[in-house]
XYZ file of C-alpha atoms in Angstrom:
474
model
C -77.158 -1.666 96.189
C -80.282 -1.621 94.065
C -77.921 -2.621 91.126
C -76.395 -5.663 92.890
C -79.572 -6.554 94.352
C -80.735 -7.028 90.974
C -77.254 -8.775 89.003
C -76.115 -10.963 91.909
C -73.018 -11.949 92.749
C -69.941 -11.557 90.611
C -67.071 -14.316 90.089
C -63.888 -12.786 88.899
C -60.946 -15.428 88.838
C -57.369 -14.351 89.636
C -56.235 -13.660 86.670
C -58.710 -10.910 85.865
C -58.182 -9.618 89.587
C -54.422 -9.003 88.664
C -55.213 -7.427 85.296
C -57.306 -4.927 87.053
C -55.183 -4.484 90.097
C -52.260 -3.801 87.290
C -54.534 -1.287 86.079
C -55.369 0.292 89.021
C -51.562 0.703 90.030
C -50.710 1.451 86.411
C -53.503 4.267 86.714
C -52.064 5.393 89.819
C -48.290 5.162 89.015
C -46.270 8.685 87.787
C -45.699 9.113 84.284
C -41.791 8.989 84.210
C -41.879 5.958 86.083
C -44.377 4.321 83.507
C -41.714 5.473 80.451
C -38.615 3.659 82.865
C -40.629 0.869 83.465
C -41.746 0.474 79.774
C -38.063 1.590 78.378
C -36.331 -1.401 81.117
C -39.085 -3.879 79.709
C -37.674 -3.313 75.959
C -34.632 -3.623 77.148
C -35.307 -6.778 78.944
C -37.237 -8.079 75.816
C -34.720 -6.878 73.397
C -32.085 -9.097 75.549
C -34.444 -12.303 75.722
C -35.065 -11.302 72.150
C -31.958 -11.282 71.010
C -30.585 -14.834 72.307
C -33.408 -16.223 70.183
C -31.693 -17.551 67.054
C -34.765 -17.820 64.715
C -35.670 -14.143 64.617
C -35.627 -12.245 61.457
C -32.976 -9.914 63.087
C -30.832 -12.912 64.165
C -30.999 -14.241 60.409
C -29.680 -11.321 58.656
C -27.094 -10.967 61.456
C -26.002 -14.743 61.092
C -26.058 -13.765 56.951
C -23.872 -10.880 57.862
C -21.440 -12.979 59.846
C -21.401 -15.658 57.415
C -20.866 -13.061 54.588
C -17.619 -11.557 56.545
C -16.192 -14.698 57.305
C -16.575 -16.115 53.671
C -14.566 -12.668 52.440
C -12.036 -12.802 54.950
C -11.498 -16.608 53.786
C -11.419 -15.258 50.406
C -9.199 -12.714 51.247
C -6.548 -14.903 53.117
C -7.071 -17.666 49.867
C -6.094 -14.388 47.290
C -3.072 -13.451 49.345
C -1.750 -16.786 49.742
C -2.207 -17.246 45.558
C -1.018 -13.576 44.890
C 2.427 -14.558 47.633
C 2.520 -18.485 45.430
C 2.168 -16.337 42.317
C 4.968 -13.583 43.559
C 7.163 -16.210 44.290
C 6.775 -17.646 41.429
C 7.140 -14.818 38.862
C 10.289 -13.607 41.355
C 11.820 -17.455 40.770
C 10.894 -17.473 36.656
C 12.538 -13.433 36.627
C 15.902 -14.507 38.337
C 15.870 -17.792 36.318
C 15.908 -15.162 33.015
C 18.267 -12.859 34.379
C 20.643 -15.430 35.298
C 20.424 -16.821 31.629
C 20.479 -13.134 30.544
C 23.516 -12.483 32.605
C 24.837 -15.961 31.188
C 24.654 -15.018 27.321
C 25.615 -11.213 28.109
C 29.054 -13.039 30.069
C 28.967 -15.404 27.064
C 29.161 -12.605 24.697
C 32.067 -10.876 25.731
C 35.446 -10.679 23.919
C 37.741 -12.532 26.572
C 34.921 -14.767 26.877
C 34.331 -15.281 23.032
C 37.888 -15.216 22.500
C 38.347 -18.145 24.695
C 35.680 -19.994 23.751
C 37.205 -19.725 19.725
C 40.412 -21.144 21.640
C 37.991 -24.048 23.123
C 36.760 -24.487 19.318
C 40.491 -24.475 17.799
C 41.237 -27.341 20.323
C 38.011 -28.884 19.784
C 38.948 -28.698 16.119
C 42.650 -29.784 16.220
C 41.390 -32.598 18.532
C 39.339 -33.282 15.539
C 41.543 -33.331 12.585
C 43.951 -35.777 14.308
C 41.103 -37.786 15.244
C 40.581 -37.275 11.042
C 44.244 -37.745 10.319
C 44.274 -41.353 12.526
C 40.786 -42.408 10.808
C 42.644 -41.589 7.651
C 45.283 -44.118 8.149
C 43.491 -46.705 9.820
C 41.448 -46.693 6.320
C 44.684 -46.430 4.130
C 46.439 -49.664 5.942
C 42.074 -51.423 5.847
C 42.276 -50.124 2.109
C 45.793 -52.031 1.421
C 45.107 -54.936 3.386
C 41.731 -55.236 0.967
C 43.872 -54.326 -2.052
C 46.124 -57.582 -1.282
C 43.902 -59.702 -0.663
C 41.867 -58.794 -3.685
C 45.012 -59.227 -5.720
C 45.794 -62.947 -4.469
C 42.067 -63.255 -5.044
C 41.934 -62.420 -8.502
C 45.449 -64.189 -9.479
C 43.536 -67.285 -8.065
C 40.180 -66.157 -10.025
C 42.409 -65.773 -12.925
C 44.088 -69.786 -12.884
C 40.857 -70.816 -11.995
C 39.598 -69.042 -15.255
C 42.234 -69.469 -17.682
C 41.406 -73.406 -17.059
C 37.568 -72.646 -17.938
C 37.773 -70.235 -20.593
C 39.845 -73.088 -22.363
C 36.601 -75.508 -22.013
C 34.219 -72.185 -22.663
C 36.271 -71.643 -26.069
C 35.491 -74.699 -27.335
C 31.966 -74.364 -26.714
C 32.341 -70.651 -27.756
C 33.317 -72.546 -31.387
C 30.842 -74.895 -32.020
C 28.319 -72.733 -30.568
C 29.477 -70.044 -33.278
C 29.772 -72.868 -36.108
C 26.399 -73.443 -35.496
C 25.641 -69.680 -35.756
C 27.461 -69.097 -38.731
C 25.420 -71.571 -40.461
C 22.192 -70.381 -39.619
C 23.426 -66.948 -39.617
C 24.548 -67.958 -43.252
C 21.084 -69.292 -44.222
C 19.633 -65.995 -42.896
C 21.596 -63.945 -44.957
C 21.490 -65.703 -48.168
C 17.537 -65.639 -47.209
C 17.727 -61.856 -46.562
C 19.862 -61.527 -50.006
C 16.899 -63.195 -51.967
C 14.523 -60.924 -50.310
C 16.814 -57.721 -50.813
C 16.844 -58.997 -54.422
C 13.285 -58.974 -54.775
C 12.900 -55.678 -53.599
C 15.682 -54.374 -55.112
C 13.592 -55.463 -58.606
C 10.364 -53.715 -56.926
C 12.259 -50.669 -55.989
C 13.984 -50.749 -59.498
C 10.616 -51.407 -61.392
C 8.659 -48.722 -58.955
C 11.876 -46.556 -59.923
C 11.245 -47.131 -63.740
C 7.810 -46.114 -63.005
C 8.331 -43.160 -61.107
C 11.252 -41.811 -63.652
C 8.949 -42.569 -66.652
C 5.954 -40.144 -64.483
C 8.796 -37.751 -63.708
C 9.660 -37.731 -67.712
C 6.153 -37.276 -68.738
C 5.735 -34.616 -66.359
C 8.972 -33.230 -67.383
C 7.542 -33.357 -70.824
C 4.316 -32.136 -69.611
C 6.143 -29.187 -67.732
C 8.815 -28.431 -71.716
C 5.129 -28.606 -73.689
C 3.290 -25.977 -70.708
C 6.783 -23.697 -71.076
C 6.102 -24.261 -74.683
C 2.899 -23.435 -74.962
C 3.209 -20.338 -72.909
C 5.765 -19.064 -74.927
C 3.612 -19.568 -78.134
C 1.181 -17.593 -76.128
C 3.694 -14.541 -74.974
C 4.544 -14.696 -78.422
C 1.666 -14.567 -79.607
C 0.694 -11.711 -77.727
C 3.382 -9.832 -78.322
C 2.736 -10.278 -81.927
C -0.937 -9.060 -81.445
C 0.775 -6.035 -79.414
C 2.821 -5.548 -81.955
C 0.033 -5.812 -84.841
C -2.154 -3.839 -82.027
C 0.464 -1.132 -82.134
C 0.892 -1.328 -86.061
C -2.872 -0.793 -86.258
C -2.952 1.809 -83.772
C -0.176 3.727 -85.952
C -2.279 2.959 -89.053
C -5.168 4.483 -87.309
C -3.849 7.209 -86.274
C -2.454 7.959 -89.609
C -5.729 7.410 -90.571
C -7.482 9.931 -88.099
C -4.948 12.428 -89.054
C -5.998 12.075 -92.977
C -9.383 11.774 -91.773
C -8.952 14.948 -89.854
C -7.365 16.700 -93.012
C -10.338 15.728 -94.981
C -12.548 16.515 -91.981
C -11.075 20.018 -92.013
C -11.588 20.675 -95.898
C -15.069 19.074 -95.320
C -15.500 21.628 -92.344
C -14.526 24.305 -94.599
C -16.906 23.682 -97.165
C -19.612 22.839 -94.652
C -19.108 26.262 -92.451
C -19.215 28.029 -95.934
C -22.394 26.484 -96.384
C -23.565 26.765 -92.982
C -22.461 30.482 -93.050
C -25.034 30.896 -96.273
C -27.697 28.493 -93.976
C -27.462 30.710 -91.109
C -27.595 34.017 -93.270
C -31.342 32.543 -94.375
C -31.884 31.821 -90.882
C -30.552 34.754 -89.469
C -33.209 36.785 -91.989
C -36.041 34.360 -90.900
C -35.405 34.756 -87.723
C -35.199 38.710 -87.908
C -38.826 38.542 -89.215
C -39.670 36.124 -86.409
C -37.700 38.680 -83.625
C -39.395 41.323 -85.332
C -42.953 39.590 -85.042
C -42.185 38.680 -81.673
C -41.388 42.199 -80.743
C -44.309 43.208 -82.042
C -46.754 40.741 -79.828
C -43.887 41.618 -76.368
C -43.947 45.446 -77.148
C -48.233 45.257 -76.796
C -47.832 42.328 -73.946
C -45.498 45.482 -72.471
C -47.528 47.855 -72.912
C -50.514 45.907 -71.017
C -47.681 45.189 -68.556
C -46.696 48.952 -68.229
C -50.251 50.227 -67.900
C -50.636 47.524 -65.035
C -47.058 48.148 -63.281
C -47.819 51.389 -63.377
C -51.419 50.626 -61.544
C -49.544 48.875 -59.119
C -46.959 51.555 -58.738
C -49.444 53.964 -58.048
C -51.291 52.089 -55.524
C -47.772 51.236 -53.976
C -46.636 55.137 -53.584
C -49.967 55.645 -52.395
C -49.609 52.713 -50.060
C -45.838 53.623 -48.941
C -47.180 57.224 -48.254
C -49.764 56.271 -46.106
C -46.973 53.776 -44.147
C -44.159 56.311 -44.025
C -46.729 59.026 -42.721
C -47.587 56.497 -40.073
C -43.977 55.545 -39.651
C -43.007 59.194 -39.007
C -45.652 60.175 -36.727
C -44.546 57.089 -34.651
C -41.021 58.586 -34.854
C -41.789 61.971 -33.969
C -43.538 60.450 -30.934
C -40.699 57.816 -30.032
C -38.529 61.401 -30.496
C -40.669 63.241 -27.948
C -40.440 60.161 -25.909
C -37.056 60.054 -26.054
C -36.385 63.937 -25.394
C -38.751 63.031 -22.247
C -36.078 60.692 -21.087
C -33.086 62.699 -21.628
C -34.838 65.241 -20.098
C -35.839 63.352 -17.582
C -32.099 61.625 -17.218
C -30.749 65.384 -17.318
C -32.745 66.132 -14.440
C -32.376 62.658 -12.423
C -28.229 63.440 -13.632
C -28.492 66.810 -11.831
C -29.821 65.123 -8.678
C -27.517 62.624 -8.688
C -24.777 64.941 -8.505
C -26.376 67.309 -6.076
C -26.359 64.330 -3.698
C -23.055 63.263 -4.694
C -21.766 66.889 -3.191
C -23.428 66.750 -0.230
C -22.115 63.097 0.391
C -19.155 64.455 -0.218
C -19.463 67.324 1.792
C -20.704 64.931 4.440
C -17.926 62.539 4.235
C -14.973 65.282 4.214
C -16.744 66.875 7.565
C -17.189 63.514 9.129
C -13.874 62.456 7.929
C -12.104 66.159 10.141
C -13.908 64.633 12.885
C -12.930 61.248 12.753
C -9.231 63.004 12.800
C -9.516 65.132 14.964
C -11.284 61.849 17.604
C -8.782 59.691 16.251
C -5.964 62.347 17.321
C -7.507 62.745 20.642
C -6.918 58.934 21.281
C -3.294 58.673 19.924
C -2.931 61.439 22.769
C -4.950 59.417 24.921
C -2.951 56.340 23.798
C 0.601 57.654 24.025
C 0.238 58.751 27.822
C -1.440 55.093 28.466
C 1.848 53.593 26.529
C 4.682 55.632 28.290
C 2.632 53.827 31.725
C 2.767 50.814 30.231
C 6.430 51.030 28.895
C 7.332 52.342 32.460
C 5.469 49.158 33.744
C 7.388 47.210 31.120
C 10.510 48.298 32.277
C 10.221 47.743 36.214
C 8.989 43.738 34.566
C 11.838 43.582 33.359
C 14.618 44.804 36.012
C 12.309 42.572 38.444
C 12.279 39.975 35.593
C 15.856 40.285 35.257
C 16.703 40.037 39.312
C 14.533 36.708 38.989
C 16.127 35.361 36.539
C 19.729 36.206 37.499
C 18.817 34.494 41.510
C 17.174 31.548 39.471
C 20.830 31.595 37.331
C 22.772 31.704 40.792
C 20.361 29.180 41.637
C 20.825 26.685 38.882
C 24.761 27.406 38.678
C 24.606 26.086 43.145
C 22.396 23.391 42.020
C 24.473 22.233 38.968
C 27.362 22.424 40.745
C 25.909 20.316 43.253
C 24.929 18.007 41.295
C 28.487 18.017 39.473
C 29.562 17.089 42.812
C 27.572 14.546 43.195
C 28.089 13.341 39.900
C 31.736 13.222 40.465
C 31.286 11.272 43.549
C 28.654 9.070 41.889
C 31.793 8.751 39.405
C 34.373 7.603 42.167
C 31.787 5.010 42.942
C 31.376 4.069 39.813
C 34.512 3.503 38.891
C 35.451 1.656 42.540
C 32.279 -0.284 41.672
C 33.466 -1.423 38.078
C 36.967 -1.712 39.536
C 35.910 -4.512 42.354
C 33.992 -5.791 38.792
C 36.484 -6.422 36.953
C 38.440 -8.194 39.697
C 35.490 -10.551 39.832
C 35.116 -11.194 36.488
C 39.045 -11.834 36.136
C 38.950 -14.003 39.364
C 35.788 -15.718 37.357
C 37.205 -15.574 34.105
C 40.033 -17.313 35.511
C 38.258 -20.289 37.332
C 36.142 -20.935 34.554
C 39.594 -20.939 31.880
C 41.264 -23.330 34.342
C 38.202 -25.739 35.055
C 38.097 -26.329 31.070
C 41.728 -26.129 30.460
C 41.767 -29.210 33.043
C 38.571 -30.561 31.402
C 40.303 -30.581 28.136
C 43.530 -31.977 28.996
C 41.274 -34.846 31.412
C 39.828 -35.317 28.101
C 43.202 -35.914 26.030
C 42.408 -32.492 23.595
C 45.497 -30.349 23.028
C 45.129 -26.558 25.343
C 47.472 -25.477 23.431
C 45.357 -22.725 21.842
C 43.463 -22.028 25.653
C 47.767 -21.464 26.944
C 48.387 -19.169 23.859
C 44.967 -16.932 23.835
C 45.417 -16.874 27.860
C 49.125 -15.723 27.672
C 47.796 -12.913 25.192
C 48.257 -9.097 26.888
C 44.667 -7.788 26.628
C 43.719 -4.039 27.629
C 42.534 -3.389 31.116
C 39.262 -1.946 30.158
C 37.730 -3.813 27.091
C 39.592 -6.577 28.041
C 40.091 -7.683 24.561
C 43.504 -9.503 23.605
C 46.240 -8.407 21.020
C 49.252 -9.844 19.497
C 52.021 -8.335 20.621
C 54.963 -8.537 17.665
């Protein structure tokens, strides 16, 4: 009371006096209840809600629709093109089979045979055609013939008449040819004249060059057989001089021997004087070489002795380094001997080592052949109940295959019967065929005036039943 005393009055208007009664009651009200109530107010705004057609929910569900629509249009549009395009490809594949089935017919022996028939009438239709032609142009080609003949018995009056007028212009016209052709020639004479003088003169010219060359050619001859004469005359003096020469050399060589004689004899007493001067020269000489030896010897001998002393000295060194090398060398071989003897040593024992392991290996090894042999007479027992089970497979699966094939021989024999029932009715078709078509062009050629001769004989042929190819009978 103190509180209102002090605030006054309070105005609420209606609106807040519902929110707060709603309170109140909301305050009041049982939890489940609240839940329904809110739950049936979704529900109730989800329905308003969803009638609303500018919500972002109502979009995508209007893009959904639209989407599904456009594919089912699309759909419908693809099978209507792939049905057009079916139909299509079904009318362009009968349109080749039928041409197919057209050539393949077409190609057949009756057929060809009868078509060559067509061709031969075609042909003789042709050649008479040809043969008429012919005529026609043989009686045109006589006709022309006559007429050119009256023609040219006319042409011929007409130019016996002229030539008689064209002859006498044919004579004066020549008269007055003859005389210039006359005038010509006597002018042509004069000028052959003239240059039958400058051939004649240019001929006296060239024969007198062709004599003086001719002369020039006798005096070269000439002259070069002075000259081969002449040479062979110096040969022949060269050769009579060489003989005089050498007649001369060999007198010359006689008197060069006598002279020889005479100057060996006096050479011999020459060298005898030099042989004694030279003796006291040698002898000289010896002297000065035996004291130039002995200075020589004494110093050789110097040298000698410093060399054995040298060489000693060397060879002493030399053979103390061999005896040590030696020792060295007995080292090693002593050394080797030993190393040898260890070698074999372990050599035995690998040996030794090798045969023991080797009895063992055998005697395992023999263990597992045992071992082996009682695991293959299981396994060959094994083998052989495969096999008899093997072999009862594969003798039901034989029994099996021989029902099957003959089965299926049976059904190849019936498949057979049809067959041949099928090709049977086929051949009466294609005769019944065969024989509309021959008659509709044995009446189209005879409409046309062409001779069916060759379409009655190739039709009246006997022709096998199943190639249905035609032969002569004789």
């Amino acid at each position: 009371p103190g509180v209102s005393a002090a605030m006054g009055p309070v105005i609420l208007s209606s609106r807040e006096l519902a929110r707060m009664r709603e309170q109140l009651r909301d305050s009041s009200a049982i939890p489940d209840t609240r839940e329904d109530e809110r739950g049936n107010m979704k529900t109730l705004s989800d329905a308003r809600s969803g009638r609303w057609p500018n919500t972002l929910e109502a979009g995508r569900k209007n893009k959904e629709a639209a989407r599904a629509a456009s594919s089912v249009a699309d759909e419908q549009a693809r099978r209507v093109t792939d049905r057009l395009e079916a139909t299509a490809r079904a009318e362009e594949r009968s349109k080749h089979i039928q041409r197919a089935s057209k050539k393949l017919y077409e190609s057949t022996e009756r057929v060809s045979s009868f078509h060559s028939s067509l061709l031969l009438s075609d042909v003789l239709f042709e050649r008479e055609a040809q043969i008429q032609h012919a005529e026609t142009m043989k009686s045109r080609l006589e006709r022309h013939d006559a007429t050119f003949v009256r023609e040219q018995t006319h042409a011929i009056a007409v130019a016996s008449t002229a030539e008689e007028i064209k002859l006498t212009e044919r004579r004066a016209r020549a008269a007055e040819t003859k005389d210039f052709v006359l005038a010509q020639i006597e002018e042509v004479r004069s000028n052959a004249r003239a240059e039958f003088a400058l051939d004649k003169k240019e001929g006296a010219m060239i024969r007198q060059r062709a004599l003086e060359e001719a002369e020039e050619q006798v005096l070269e001859k000439e002259q070069k057989r002075a000259t081969a004469v002449a040479d062979a005359a110096a040969t022949a003096k060269a050769n009579d001089a060489l003989k005089a020469h050498r007649f001369a050399e060999a007198v010359e060589a006689a008197g060069f021997e006598k002279s020889a004689e005479a100057f060996a004899r006096r050479k011999e007493l020459t060298n005898l004087a030099r042989a004694a001067r030279e003796t006291a020269k040698r002898a000289e000489a010896q002297v000065r070489r035996d004291k130039i030896v002995a200075v020589m010897e004494t110093q050789l001998r110097t040298k000698k002795n410093e060399d054995e002393s040298r060489y000693t000295r060397e060879a002493a060194v030399v053979e103390a380094a061999a005896r040590r090398k030696e020792q060295a060398v007995a080292a090693d071989r002593a050394e080797d001997a030993a190393m040898i003897h260890r070698s074999r040593q372990q050599q035995l024992a690998i040996r030794e080592h090798e045969r023991s392991r080797a009895r063992d290996e055998e005697t395992a090894e023999v263990a597992r052949w045992q071992l082996r042999s009682v695991e293959l007479e299981a396994e060959e027992q094994e083998t052989v109940a495969q096999t008899k089970a093997e072999a009862r497979r594969i003798q039901t699966a034989r029994v099996n295959q021989m029902r099957r094939k003959q089965a299926k021989a049976r059904f190849e024999l019936e498949q057979e019967m049809e067959d041949h029932q099928r090709g049977q009715l086929a051949m009466e078709q294609d005769d019944a065929l065969f024989a509309h078509y021959a008659d509709t062009c044995v009446a189209a050629w005879a409409a046309q005036g062409k001779s069916t001769r060759p379409m009655l004989v190739e039709l009246a042929k006997p022709r096998d039943r199943v190639t249905r190819v035609g032969y002569s009978v004789d």
